[in-house]
CSV table of C-alpha atoms and ligand atoms in Angstrom, one decimal:
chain,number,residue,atom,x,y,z
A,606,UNK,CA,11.1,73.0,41.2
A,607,UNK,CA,14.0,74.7,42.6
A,608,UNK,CA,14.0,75.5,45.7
A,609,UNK,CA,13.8,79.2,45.1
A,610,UNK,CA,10.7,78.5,43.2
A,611,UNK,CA,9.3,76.9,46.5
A,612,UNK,CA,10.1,79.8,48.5
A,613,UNK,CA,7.9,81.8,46.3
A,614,UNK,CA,4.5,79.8,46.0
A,615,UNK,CA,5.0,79.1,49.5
A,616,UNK,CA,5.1,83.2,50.1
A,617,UNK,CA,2.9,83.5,47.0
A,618,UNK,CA,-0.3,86.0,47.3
A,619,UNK,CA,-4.1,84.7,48.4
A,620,UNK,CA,-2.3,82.0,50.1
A,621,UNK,CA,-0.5,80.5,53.7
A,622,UNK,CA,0.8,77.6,55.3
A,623,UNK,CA,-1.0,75.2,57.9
A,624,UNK,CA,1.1,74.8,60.2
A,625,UNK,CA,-0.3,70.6,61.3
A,626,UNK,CA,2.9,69.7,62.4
A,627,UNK,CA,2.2,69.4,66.0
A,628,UNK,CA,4.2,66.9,67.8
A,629,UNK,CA,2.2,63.9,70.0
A,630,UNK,CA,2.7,65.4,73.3
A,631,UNK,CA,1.4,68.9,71.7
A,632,UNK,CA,-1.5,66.8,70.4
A,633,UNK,CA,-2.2,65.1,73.6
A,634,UNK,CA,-3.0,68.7,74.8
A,635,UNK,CA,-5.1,70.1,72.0
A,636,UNK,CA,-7.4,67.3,71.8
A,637,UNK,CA,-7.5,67.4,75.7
A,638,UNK,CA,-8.6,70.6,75.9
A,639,UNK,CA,-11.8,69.6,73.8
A,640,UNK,CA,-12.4,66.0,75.5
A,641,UNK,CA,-11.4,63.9,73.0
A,642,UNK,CA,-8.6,60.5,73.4
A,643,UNK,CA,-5.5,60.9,71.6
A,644,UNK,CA,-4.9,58.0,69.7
A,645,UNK,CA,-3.2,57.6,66.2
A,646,UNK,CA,-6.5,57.2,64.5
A,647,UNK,CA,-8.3,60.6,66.2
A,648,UNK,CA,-4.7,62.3,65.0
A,649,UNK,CA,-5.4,61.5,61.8
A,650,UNK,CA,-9.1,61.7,61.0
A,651,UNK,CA,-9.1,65.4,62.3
A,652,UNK,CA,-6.0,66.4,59.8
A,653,UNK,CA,-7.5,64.3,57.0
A,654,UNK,CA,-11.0,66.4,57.5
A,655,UNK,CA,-8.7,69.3,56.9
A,656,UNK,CA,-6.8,68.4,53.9
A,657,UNK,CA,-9.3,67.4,52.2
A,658,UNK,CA,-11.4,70.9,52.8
A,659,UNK,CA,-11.8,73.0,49.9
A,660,UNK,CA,-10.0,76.0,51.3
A,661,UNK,CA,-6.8,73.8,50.3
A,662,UNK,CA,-6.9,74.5,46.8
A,663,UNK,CA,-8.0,78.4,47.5
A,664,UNK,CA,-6.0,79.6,50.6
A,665,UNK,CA,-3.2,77.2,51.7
A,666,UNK,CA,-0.2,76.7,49.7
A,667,UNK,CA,1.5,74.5,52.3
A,668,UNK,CA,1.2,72.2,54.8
A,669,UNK,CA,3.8,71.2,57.5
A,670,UNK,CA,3.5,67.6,58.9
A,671,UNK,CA,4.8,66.1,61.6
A,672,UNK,CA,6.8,62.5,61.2
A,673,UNK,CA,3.8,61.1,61.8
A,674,UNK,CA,1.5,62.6,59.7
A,675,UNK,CA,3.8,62.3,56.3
A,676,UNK,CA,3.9,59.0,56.6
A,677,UNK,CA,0.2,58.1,57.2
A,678,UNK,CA,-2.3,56.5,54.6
A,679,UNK,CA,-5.6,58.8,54.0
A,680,UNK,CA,-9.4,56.8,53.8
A,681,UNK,CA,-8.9,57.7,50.2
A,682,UNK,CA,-6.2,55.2,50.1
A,683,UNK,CA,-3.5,57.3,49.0
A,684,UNK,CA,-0.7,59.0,51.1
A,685,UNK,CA,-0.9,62.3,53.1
A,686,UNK,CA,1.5,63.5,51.2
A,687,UNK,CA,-0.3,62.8,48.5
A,688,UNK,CA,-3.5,63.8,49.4
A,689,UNK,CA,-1.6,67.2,50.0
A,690,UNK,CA,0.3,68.0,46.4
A,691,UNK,CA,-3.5,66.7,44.9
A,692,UNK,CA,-4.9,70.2,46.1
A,693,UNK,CA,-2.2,72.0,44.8
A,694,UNK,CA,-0.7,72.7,48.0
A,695,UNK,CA,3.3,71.7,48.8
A,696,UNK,CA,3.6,69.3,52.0
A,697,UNK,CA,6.5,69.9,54.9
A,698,UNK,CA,7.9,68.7,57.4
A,699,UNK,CA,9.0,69.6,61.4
A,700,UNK,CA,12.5,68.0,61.9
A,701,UNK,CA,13.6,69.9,64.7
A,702,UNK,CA,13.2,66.9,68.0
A,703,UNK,CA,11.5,70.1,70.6
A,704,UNK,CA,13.2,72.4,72.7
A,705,UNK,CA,15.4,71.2,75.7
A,706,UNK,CA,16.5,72.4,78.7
A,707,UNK,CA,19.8,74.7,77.5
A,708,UNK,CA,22.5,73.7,80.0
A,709,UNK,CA,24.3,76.3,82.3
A,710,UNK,CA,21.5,79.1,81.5
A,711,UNK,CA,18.5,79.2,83.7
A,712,UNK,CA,15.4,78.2,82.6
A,713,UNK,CA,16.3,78.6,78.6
A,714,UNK,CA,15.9,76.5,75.8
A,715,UNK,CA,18.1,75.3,73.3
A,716,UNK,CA,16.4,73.4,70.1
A,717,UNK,CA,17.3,69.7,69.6
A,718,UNK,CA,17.6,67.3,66.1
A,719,UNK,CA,20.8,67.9,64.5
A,720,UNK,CA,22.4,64.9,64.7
A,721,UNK,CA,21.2,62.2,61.8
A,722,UNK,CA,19.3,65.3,60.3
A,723,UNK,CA,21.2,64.7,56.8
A,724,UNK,CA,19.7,61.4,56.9
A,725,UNK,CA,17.0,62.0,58.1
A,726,UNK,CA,16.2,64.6,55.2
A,727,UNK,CA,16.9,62.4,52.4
A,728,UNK,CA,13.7,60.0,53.5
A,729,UNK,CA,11.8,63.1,54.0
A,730,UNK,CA,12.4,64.1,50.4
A,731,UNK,CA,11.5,60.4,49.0
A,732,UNK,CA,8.2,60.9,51.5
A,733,UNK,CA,7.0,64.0,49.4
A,734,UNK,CA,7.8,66.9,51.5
A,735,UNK,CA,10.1,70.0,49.9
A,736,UNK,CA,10.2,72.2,52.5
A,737,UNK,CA,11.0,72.0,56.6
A,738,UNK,CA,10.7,73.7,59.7
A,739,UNK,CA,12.8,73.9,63.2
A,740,UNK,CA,11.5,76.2,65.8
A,741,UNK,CA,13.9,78.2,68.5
A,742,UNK,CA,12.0,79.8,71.2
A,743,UNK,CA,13.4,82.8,73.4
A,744,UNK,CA,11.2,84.1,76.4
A,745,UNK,CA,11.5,87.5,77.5
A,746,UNK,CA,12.1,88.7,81.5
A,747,UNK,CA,14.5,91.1,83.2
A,748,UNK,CA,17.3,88.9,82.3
A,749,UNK,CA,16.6,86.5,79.2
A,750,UNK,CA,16.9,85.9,76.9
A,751,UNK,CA,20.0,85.4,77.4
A,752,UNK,CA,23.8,85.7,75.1
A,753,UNK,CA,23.6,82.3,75.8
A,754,UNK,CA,20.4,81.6,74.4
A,755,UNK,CA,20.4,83.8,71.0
A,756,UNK,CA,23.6,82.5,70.1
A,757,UNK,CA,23.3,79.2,70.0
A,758,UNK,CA,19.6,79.0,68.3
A,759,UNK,CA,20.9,80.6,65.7
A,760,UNK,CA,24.0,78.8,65.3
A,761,UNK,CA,21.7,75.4,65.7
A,762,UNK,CA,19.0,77.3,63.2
A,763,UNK,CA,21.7,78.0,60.4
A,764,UNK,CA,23.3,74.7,60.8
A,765,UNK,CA,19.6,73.0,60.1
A,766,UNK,CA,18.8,75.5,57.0
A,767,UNK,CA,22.5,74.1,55.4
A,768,UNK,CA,21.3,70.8,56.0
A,769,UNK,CA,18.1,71.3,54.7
A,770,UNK,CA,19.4,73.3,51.5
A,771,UNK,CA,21.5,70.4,50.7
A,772,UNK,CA,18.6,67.9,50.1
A,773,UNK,CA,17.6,70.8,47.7
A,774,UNK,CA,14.3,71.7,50.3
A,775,UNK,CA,13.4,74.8,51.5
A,776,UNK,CA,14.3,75.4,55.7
A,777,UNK,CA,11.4,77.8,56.8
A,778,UNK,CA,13.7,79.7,59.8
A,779,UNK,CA,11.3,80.3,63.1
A,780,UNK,CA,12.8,81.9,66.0
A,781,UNK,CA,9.9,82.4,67.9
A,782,UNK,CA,9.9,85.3,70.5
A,783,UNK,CA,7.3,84.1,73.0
A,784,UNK,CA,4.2,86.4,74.0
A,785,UNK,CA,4.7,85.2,77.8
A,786,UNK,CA,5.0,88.0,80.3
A,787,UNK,CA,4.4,91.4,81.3
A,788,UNK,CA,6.7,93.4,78.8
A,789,UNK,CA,6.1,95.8,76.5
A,790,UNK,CA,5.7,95.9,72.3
A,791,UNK,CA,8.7,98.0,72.4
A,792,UNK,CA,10.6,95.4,74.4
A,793,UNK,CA,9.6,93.0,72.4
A,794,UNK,CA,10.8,95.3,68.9
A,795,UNK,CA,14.1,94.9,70.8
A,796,UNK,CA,14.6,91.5,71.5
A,797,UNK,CA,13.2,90.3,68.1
A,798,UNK,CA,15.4,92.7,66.6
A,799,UNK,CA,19.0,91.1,68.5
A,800,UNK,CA,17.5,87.7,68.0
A,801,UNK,CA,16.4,87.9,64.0
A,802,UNK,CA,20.0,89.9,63.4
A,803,UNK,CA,22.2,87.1,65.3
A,804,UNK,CA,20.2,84.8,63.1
A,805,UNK,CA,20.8,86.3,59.9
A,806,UNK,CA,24.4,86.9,60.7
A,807,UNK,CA,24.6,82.5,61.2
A,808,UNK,CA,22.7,81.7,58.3
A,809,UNK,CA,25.2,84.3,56.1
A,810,UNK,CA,28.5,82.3,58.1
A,811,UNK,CA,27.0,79.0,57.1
A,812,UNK,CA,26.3,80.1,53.4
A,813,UNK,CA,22.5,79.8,53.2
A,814,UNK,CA,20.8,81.0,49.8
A,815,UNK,CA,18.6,83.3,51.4
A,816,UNK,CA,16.2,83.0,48.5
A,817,UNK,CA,15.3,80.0,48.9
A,818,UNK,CA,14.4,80.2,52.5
A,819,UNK,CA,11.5,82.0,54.5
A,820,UNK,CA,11.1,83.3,57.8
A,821,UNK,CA,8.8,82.2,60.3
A,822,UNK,CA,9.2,84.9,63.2
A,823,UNK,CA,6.2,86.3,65.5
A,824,UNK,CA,4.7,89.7,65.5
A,825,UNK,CA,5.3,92.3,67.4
A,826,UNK,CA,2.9,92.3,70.7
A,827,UNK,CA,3.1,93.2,73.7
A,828,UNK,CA,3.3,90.5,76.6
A,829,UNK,CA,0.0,88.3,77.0
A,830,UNK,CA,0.2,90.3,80.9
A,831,UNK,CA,0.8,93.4,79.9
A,832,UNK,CA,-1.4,96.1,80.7
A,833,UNK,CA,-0.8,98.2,77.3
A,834,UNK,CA,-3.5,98.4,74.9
A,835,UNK,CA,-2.1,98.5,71.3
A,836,UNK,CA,-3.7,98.8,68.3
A,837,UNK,CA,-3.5,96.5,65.4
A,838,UNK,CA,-2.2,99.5,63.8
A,839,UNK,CA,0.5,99.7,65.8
A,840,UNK,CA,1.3,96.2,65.5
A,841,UNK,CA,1.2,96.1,62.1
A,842,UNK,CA,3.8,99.5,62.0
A,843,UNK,CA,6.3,97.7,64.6
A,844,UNK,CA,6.3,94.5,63.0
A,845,UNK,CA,6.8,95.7,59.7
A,846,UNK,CA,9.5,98.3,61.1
A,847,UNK,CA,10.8,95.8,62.4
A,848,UNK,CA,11.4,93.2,59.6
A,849,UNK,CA,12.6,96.2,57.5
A,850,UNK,CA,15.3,96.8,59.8
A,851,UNK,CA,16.6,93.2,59.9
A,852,UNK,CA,15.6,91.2,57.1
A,853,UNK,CA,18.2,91.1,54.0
A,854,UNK,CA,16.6,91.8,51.2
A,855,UNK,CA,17.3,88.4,49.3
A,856,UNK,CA,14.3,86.7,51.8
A,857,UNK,CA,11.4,86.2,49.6
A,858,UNK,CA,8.6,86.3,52.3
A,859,UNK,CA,7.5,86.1,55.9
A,860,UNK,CA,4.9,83.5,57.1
A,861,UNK,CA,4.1,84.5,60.5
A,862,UNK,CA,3.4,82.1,63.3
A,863,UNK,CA,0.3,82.7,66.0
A,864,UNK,CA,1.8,82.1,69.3
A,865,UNK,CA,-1.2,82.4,71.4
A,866,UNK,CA,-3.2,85.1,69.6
A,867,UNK,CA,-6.8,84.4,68.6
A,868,UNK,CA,-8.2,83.7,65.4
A,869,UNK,CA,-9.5,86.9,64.3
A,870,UNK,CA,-6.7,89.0,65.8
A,871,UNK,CA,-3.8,86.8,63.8
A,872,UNK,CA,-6.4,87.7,60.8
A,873,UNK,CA,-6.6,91.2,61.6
A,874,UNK,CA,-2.6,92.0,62.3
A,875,UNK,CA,-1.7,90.2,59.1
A,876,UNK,CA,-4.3,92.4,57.2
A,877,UNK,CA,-3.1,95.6,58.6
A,878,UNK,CA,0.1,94.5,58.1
A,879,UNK,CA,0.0,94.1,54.3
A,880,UNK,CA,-2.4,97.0,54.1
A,881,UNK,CA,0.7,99.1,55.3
A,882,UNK,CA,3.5,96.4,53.1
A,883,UNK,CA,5.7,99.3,51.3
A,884,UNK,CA,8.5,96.2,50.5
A,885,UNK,CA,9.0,93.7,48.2
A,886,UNK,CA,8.5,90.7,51.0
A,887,UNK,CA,5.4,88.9,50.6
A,888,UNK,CA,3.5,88.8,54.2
A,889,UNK,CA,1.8,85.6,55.1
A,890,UNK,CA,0.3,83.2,57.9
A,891,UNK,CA,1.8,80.0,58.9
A,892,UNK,CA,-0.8,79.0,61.6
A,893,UNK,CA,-1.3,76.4,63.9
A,894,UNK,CA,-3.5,77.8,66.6
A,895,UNK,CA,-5.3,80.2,64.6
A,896,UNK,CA,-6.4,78.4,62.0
A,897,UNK,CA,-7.4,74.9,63.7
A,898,UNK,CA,-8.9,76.3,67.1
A,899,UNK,CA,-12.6,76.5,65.9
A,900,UNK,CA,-12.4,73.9,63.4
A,901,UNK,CA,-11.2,71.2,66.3
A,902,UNK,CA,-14.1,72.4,68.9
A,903,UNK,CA,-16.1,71.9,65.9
A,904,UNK,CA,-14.9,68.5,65.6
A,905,UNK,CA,-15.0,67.2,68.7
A,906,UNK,CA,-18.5,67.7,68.9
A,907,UNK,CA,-19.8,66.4,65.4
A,908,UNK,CA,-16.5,64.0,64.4
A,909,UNK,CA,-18.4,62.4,61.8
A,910,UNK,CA,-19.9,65.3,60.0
A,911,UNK,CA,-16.9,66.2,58.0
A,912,UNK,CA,-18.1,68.6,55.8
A,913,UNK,CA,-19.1,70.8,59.0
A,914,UNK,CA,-15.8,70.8,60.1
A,915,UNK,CA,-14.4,72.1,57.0
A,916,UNK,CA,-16.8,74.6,56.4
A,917,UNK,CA,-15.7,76.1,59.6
A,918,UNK,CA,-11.8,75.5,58.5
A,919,UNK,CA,-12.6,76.8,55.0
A,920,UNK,CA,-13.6,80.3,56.8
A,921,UNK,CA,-10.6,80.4,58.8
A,922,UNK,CA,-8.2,79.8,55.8
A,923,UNK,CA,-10.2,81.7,53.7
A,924,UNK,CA,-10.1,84.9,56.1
A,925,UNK,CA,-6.4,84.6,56.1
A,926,UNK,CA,-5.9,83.9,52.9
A,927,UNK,CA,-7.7,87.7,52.1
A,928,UNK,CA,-5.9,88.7,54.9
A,929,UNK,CA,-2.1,88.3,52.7
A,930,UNK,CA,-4.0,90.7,50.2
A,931,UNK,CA,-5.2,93.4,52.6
A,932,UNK,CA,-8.7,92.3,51.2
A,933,UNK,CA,-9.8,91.3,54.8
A,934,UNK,CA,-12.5,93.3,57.1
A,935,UNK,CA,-15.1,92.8,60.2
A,936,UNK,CA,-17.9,92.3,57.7
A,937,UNK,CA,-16.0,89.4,55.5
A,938,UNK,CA,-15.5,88.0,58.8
A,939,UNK,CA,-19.2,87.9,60.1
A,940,UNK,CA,-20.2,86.6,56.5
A,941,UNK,CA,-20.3,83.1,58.0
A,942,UNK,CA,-23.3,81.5,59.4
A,943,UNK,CA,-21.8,78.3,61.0
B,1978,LIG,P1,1.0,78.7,66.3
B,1978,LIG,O1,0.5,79.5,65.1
B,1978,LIG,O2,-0.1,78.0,67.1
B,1978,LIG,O3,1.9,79.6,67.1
B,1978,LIG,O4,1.9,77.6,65.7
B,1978,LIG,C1,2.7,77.8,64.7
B,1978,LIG,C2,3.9,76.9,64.7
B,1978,LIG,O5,4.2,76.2,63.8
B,1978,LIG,C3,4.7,77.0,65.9
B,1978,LIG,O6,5.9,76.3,65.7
């Protein structure tokens, strides 16, 4: 498969991306939060309980890994990779190496893991994984982000997608607008509009086949302390306004991130979204958060009961995967007897 043709099934209707490419330290936290020790072996029987779910074949068309993860051996006895592309689904990989402290700007963060990338990318093909992601992350106060800070995560985001178009894999593009803070949906409209343009503008300098890319940005919300109330109506107009406005035409689809919403309202948004889709682009999840949240409480309690854990994880995807069809509603939702 080209990697246009990747693009597309990773876009492609009834289906999203897992995002399962959290790095250790994120790990640490998650399986903190529900008691359990992170150790190599808890890592991977909670990801292995979810690629082996049945909601693989129906809902997910992709999976993005972390360097761990791609290189681990499931109980079954073949590789995670493996394991993956067996359900029909495409493995990925995270190469960005996290967000650093962005020197001379206060408090900003610049996104690290561009040098030894082209080598890097060459194992990560012969390890099974055809597409990637690198995450930039901008917060928003009365002065940030900054010039500083939108310039030079895109520059380092279009420099990645070259590298990754050259070992003939897909770069999923994530410039991730943080919900932190008290502003406004309309503040965050314009900051996601400077930030998605300056990217485009990078990725067109450094000669990136747009179609065989897709974008990973947040929706438009209003800060996680803002007092506004706002619909997911509303949501769904600004975020799709928005993307119209700043997305060339040549981008095959949008799989959105989380970032701190809950399950159901990342369901919801993306339904009403695609219930309002008057475009060609193809709207889609590409959760981390939102679809492993339940399933890991779930887990933690009842660790060797695997097919309890998927059943909740097969909801999840499932509810999103109707959700890229507009086929998603309250009483789908409570269809579920845990
Ligand atoms: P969330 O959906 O939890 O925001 O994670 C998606 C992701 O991959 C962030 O880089």
């Amino acid at each position: 498969m080209n990697i246009e043709e990747i693009a597309k099934m990773m876009v492609a209707k009834g289906k999203g991306i897992l995002a399962a490419d959290e790095s250790t330290g994120t790990m640490e936290k998650r399986l903190k939060s529900v008691n359990v020790e992170c150790t190599e072996k808890n890592r991977l029987n909670f990801r292995e309980t979810l690629f082996s779910s049945n909601s693989m074949k129906t809902s997910i068309s992709g999976v993005i890994l972390f360097d761990e993860t791609l290189r681990q051996t499931s109980s079954s006895g073949i590789s995670i990779p493996e394991l993956i592309k067996k359900s029909g689904a495409i493995p990925g990989i995270k190469v960005d190496r996290g967000a650093k402290s962005l020197a001379g700007s206060d408090k900003e963060k610049i996104t690290e893991g561009l040098d030894g990338l082209r080598d890097r990318m060459k194992e990560y093909y012969d390890l099974g994984a055809r597409f990637a992601k690198w995450r930039a992350v901008y917060s928003i106060s009365s002065s940030h982000p900054s010039d500083q800070c939108i310039k030079s995560n895109a520059h380092a985001l279009a420099r990645y997608a070259a590298i990754v178009q050259e070992a003939k894999m897909v770069p999923i593009v994530e410039p991730e607008v943080l919900m932190d803070g008290e502003h406004t949906i309309d503040k965050c409209f314009d900051v996601t509009s400077i930030v998605l343009n300056e990217c485009y503008k990078e990725l067109k300098i450094h000669n990136i086949n747009l179609k065989g890319t897709v974008l990973k940005p947040n929706m438009i919300l209003p800060g996680a302390s803002c007092k506004q109330k706002v619909s997911a109506e509303e949501i769904a107009k600004k975020t799709l306004d928005c993307l119209k406005k700043n997305m060339p035409k040549e981008v095959p689809g949008v799989a959105f991130l989380s970032g701190g919403q809950s399950e159901v309202e990342a369901t919801k948004n993306l339904n009403e979204i695609n219930k309002i889709n008057d475009t060609n682009f193809h709207f889609t999840f590409s959760y981390g958060r939102a679809l492993q949240q339940s399933a890991l409480k779930t887990w933690s309690k009842s660790m060797s009961d695997t097919k309890k854990v998927q059943k909740v994880f097969d909801h999840r995807a499932n509810m999103n995967g109707a959700s890229t069809q507009a086929k998603w509603d309250e009483k789908l939702e409570q269809n579920f007897a845990a």
